[in-house]
mmCIF file of C-alpha atoms in Angstrom:
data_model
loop_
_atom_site.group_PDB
_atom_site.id
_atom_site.type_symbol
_atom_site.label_atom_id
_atom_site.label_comp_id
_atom_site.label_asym_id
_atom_site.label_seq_id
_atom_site.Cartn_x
_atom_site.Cartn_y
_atom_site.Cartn_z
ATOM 1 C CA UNK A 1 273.462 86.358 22.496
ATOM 2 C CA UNK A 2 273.636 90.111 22.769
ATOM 3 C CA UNK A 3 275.568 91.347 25.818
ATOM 4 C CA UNK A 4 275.929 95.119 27.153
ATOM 5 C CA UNK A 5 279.172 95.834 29.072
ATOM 6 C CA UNK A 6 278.512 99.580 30.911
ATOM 7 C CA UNK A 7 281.473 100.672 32.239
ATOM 8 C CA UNK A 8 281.990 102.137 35.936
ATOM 9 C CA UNK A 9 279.388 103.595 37.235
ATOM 10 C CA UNK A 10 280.663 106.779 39.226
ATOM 11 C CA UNK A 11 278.087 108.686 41.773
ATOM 12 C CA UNK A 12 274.557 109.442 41.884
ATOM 13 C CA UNK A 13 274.573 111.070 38.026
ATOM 14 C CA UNK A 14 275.870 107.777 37.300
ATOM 15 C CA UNK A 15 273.686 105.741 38.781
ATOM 16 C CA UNK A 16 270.648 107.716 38.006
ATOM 17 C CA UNK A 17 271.493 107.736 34.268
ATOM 18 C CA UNK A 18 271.598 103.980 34.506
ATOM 19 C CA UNK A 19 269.334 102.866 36.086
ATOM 20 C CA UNK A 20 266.901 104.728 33.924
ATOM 21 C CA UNK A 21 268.110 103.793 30.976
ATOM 22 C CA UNK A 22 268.675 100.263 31.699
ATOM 23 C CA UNK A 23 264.880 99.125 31.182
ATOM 24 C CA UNK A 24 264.549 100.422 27.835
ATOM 25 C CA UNK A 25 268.085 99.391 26.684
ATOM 26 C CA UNK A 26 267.105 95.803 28.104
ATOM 27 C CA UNK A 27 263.969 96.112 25.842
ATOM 28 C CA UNK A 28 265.094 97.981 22.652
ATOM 29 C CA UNK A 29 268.223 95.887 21.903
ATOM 30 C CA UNK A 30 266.375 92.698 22.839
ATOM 31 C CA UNK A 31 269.592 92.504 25.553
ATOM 32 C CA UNK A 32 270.471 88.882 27.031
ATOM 33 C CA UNK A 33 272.956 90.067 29.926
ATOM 34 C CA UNK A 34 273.846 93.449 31.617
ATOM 35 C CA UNK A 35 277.043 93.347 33.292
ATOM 36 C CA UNK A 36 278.034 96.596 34.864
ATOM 37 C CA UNK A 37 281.283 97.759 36.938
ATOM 38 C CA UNK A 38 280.069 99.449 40.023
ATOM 39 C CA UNK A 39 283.335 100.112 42.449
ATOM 40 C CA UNK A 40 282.893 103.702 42.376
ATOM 41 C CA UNK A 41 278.676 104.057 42.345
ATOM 42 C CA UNK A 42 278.900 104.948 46.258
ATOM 43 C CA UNK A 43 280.132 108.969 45.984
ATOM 44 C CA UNK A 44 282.914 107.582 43.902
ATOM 45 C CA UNK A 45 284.189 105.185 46.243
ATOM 46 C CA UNK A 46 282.703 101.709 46.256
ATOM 47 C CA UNK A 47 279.272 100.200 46.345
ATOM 48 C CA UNK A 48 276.559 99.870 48.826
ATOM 49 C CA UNK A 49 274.022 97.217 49.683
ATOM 50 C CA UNK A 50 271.315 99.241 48.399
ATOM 51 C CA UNK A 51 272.947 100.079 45.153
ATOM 52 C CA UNK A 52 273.403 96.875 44.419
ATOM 53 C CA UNK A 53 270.275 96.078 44.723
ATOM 54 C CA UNK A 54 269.268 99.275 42.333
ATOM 55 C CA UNK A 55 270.785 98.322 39.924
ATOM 56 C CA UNK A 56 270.072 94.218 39.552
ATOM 57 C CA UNK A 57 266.142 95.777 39.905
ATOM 58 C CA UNK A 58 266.783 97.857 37.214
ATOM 59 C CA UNK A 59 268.251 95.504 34.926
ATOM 60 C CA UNK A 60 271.543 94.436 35.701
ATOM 61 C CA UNK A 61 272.559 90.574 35.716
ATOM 62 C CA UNK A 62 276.011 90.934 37.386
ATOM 63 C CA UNK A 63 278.267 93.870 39.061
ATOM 64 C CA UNK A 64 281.498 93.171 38.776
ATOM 65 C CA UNK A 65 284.213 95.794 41.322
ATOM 66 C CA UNK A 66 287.837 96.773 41.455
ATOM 67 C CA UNK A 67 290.507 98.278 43.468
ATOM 68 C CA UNK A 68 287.387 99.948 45.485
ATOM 69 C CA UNK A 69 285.792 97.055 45.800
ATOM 70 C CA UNK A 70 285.393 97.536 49.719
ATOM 71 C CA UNK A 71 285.797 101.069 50.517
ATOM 72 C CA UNK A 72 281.893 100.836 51.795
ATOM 73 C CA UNK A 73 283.325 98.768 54.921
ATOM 74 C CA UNK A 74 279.348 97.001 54.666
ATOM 75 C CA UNK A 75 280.374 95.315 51.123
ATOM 76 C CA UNK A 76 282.690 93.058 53.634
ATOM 77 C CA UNK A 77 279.140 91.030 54.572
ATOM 78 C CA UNK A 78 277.012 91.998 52.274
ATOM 79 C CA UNK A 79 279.053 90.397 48.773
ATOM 80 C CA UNK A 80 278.554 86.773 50.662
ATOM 81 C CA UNK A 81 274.709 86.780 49.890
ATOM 82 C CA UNK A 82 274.926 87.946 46.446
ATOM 83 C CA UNK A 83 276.842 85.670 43.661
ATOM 84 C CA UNK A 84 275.734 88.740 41.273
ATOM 85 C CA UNK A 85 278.230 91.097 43.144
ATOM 86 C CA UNK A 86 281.815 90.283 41.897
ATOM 87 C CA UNK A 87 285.086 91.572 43.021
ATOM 88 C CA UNK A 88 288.354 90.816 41.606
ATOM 89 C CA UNK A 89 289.405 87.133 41.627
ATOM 90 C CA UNK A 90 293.239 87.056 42.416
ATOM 91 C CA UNK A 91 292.493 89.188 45.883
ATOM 92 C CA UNK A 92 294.262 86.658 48.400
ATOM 93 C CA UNK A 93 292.649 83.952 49.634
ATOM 94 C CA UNK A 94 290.220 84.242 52.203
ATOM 95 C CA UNK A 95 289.228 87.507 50.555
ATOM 96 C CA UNK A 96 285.069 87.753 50.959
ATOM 97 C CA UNK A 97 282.848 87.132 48.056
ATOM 98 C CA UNK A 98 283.941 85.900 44.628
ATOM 99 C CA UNK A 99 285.788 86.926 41.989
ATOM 100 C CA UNK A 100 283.840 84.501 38.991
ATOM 101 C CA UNK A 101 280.071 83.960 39.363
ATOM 102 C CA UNK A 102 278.449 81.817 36.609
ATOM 103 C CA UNK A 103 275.018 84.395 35.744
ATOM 104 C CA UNK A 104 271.944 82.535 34.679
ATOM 105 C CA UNK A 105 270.249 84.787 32.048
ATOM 106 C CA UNK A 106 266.459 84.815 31.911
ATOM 107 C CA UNK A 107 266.848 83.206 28.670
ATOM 108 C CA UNK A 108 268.388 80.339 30.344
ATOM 109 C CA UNK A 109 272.013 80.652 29.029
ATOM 110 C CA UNK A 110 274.990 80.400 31.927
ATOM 111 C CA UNK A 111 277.436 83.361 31.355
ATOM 112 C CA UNK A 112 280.579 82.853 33.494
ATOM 113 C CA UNK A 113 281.649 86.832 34.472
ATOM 114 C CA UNK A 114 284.999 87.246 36.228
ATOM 115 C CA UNK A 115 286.698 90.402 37.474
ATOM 116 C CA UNK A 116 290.017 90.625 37.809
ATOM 117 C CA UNK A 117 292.863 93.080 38.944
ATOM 118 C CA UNK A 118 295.856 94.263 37.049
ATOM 119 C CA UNK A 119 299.096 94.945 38.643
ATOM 120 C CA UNK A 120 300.962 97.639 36.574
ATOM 121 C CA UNK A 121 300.330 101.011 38.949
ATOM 122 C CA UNK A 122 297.660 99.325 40.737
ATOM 123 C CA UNK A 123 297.811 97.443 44.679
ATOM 124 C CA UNK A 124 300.335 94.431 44.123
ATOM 125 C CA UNK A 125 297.754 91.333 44.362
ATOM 126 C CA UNK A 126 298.468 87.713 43.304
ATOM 127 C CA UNK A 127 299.272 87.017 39.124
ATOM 128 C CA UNK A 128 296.269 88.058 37.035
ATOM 129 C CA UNK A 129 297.505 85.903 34.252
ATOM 130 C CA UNK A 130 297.391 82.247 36.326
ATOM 131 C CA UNK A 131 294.060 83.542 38.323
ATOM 132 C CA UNK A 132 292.504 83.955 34.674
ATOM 133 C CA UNK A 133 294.003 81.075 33.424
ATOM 134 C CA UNK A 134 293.102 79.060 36.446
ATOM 135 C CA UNK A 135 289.359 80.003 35.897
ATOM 136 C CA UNK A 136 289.387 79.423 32.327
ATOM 137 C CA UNK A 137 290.121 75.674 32.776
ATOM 138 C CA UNK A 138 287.700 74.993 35.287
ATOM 139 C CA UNK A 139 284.962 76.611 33.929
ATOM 140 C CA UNK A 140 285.704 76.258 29.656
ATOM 141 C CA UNK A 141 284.138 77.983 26.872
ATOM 142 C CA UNK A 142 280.612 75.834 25.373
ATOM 143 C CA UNK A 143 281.646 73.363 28.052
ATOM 144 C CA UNK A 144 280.877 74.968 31.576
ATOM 145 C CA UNK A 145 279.336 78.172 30.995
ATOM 146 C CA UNK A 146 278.150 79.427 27.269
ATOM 147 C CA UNK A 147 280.063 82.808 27.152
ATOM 148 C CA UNK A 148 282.194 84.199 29.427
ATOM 149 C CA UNK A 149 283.114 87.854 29.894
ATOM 150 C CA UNK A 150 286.578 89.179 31.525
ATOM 151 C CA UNK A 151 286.105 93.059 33.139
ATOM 152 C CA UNK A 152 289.636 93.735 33.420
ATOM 153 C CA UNK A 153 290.348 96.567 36.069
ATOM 154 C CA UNK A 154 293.903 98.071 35.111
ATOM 155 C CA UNK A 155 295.452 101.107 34.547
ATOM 156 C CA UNK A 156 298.052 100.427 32.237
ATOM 157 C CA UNK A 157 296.565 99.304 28.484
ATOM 158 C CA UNK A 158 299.406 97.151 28.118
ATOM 159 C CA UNK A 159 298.626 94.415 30.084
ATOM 160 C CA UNK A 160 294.916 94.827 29.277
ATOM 161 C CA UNK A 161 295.811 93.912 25.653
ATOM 162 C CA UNK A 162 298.278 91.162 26.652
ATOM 163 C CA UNK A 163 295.822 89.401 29.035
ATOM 164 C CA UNK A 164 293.028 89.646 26.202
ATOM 165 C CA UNK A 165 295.572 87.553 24.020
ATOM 166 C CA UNK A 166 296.003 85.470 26.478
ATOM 167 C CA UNK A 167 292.531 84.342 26.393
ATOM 168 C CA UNK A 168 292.015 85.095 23.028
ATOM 169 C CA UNK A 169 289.675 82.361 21.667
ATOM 170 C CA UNK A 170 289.232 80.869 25.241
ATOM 171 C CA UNK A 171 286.801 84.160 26.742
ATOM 172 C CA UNK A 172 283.972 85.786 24.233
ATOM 173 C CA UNK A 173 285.061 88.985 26.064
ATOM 174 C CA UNK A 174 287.348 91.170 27.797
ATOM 175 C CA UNK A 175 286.827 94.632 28.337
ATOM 176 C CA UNK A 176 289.388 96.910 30.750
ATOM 177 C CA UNK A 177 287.945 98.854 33.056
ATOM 178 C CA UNK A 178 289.338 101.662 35.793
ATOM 179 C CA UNK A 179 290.701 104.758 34.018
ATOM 180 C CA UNK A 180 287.126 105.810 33.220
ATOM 181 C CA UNK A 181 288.264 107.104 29.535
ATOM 182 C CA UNK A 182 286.782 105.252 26.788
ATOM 183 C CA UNK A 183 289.571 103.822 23.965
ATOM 184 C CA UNK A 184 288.855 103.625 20.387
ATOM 185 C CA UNK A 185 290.461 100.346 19.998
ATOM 186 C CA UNK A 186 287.424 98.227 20.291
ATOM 187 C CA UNK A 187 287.661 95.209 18.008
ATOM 188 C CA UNK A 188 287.421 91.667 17.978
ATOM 189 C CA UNK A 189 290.566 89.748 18.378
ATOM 190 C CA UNK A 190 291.859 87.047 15.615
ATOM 191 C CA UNK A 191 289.973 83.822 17.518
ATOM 192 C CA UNK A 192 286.813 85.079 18.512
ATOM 193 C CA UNK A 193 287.046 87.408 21.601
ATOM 194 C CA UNK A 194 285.469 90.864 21.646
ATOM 195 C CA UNK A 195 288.248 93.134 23.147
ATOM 196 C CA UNK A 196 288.426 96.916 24.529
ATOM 197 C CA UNK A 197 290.907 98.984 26.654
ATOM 198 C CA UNK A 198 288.623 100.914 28.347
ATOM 199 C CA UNK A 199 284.890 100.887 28.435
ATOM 200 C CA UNK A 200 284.774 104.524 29.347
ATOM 201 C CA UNK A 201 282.173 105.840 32.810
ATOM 202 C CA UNK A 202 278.668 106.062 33.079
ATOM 203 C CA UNK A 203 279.118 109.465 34.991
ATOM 204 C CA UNK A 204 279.594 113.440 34.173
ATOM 205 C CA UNK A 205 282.368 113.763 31.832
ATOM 206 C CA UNK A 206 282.318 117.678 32.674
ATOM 207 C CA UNK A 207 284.625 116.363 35.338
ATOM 208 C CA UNK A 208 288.056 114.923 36.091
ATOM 209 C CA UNK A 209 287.501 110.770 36.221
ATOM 210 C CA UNK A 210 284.004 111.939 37.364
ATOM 211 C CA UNK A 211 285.291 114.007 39.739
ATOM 212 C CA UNK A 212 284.285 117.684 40.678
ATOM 213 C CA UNK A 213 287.510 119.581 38.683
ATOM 214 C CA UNK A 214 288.477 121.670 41.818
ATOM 215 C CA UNK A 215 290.051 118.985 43.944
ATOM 216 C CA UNK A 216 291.886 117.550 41.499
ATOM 217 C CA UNK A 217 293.336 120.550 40.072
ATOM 218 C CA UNK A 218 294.286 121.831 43.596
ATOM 219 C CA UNK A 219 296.240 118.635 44.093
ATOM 220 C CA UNK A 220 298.057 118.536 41.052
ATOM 221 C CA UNK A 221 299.435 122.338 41.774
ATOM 222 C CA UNK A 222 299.855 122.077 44.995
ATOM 223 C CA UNK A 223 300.120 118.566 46.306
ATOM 224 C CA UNK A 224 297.876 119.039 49.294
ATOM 225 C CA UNK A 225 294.762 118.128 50.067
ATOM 226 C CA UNK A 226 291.886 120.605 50.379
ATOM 227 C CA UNK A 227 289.409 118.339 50.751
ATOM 228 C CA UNK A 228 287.868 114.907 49.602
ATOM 229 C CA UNK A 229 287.218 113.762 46.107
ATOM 230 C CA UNK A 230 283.597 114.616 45.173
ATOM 231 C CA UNK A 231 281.476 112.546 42.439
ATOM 232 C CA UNK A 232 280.402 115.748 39.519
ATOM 233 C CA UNK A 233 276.802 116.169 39.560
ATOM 234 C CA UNK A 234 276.128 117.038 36.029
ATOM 235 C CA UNK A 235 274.091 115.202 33.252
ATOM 236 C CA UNK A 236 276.285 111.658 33.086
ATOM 237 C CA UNK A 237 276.768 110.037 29.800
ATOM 238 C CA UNK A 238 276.530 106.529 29.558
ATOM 239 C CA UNK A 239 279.439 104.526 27.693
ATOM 240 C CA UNK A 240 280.089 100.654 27.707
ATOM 241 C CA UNK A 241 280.495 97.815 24.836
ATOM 242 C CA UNK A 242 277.948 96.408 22.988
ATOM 243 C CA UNK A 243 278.101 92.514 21.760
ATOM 244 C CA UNK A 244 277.243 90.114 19.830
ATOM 245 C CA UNK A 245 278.300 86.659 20.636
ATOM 246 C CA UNK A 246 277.714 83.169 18.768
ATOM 247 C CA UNK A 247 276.042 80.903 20.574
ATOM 248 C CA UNK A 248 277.045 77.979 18.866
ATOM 249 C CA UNK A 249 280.963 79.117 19.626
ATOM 250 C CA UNK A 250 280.475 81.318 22.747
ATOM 251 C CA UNK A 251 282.481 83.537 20.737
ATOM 252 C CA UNK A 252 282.208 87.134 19.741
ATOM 253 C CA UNK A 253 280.782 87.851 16.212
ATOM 254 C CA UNK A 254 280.676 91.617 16.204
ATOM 255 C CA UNK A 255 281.159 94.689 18.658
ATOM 256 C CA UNK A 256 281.232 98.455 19.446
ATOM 257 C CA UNK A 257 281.166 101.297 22.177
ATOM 258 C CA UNK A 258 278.018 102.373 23.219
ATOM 259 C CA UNK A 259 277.509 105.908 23.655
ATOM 260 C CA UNK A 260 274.100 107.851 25.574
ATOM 261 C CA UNK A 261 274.813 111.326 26.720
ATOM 262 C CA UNK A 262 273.551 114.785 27.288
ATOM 263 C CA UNK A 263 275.260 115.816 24.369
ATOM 264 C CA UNK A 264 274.813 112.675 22.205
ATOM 265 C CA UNK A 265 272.910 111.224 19.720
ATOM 266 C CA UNK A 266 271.865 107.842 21.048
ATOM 267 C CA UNK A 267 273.731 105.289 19.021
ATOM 268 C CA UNK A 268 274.328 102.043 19.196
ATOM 269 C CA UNK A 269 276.820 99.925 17.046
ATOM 270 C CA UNK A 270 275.324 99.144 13.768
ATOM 271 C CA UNK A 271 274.727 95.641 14.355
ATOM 272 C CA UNK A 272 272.276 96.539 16.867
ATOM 273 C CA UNK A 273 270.340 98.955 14.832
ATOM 274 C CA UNK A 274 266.382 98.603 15.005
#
């Protein structure tokens, strides 16, 4: 199975670089699943109903959120008709929507995606760690779904490592999500899973985290705001993790960022060269 992780998908550069490169990624890699972190596509700050439905049209099998997850007050209704629109599973309960979908793929596998929340720096919600674990036994590995893919959504890279341990062996991937920078550290771990810090934005990197540079400079130096956060509007590079799983284990074989950009050479990792 080949599986393309993009990671969060800030504004309309973001979006539009996305969704029209999606198609001919699908078709050029000979992709199984798209799964794509969305919480900021909205102007930065969560996802709409039409978005959502953008970007499934243009390729994407599941959308998984974050700490944004329901900025767009809408997103409150409209996650309840979609099971490809995930939000973090250890909100508390009663929370709308889900936070694990198991994806059908058109090539008939079942891919079980889960989002889930850190804790370090981030809004205090219940224990990643037992909402993972909990998942992972109801839904195993070759036995409920045949890979499974972890977007962790965390700011500090310690606990992204330790929760991809954790599962090491039990998930074919976890990739970390939320600080919009991509790491270096891709790799996969000693039993099987495919593993990154940070998948990086699909967005303007002429930017701070995608943002205009004014407004966050201003707040830095001063510590009052001039005005809201605004998404840049400049050519968006688009960065996520390419993978290649084993579908005899469910586990990861190979991976490696993915890197399309104004000022890039197109380049997948080498095990997806054509």
């Amino acid at each position: 199975m080949r599986l393309l992780f993009l990671g969060d998908i800030v504004g309309r550069s973001g979006r539009k670089a996305v969704v029209d490169a999606l198609p001919g990624l699908r078709r050029r890699y000979a992709l199984d699943c798209v799964v794509i972190n969305a919480e900021n596509s909205a102007g930065g700050f969560g996802i709409t109903q039409s978005i959502l439905e953008e970007l499934i049209e243009a390729g994407a099998d599941a959308v998984t959120l974050g700490n944004h997850a329901f900025d767009q007050k809408d997103a409150l209704v409209f996650i309840e008709r979609y099971p490809q629109l995930i939000r973090p599973v250890n909100y508390p309960k009663g929370t709308p929507g889900r936070g694990a979908s198991l994806i059908r793929t058109a090539g008939g596998a079942d891919v079980l995606v889960i989002n889930v929340m850190g804790r370090i720096f981030m809004p205090e919600l219940d224990d990643p760690f037992r909402a993972i674990d909990a998942e992972l036994t109801a839904c195993r590995l070759k036995q409920g779904a045949d890979a499974i893919l972890i977007d962790m959504h965390a700011e500090a890279t310690s606990e992204k490592q330790a929760l991809g341990y954790f599962v090491d062996g039990r998930a074919s991937v976890v990739v970390g999500t939320h600080t919009h920078v991509p790491t270096a550290d891709d790799r996969v771990l000693p039993n099987g899973t495919a593993y990154i810090s940070d998948a990086g934005m699909c967005g303007d990197y002429n930017s701070v985290l995608g943002m205009d540079i004014e407004e966050p400079i201003n707040r830095f130096i001063t510590k009052i705001p001039r005005q809201r956060f605004e998404p840049a509007g400049g050519p968006a590079t688009i960065s996520g993790l390419a993978v290649e799983i084993d579908d005899k284990t469910g586990l990861a074989t190979a991976c490696g960022a993915l890197r399309i950009g104004p000022h890039l050479e197109p380049a997948a990792p080498a095990f997806w060269a054509t």
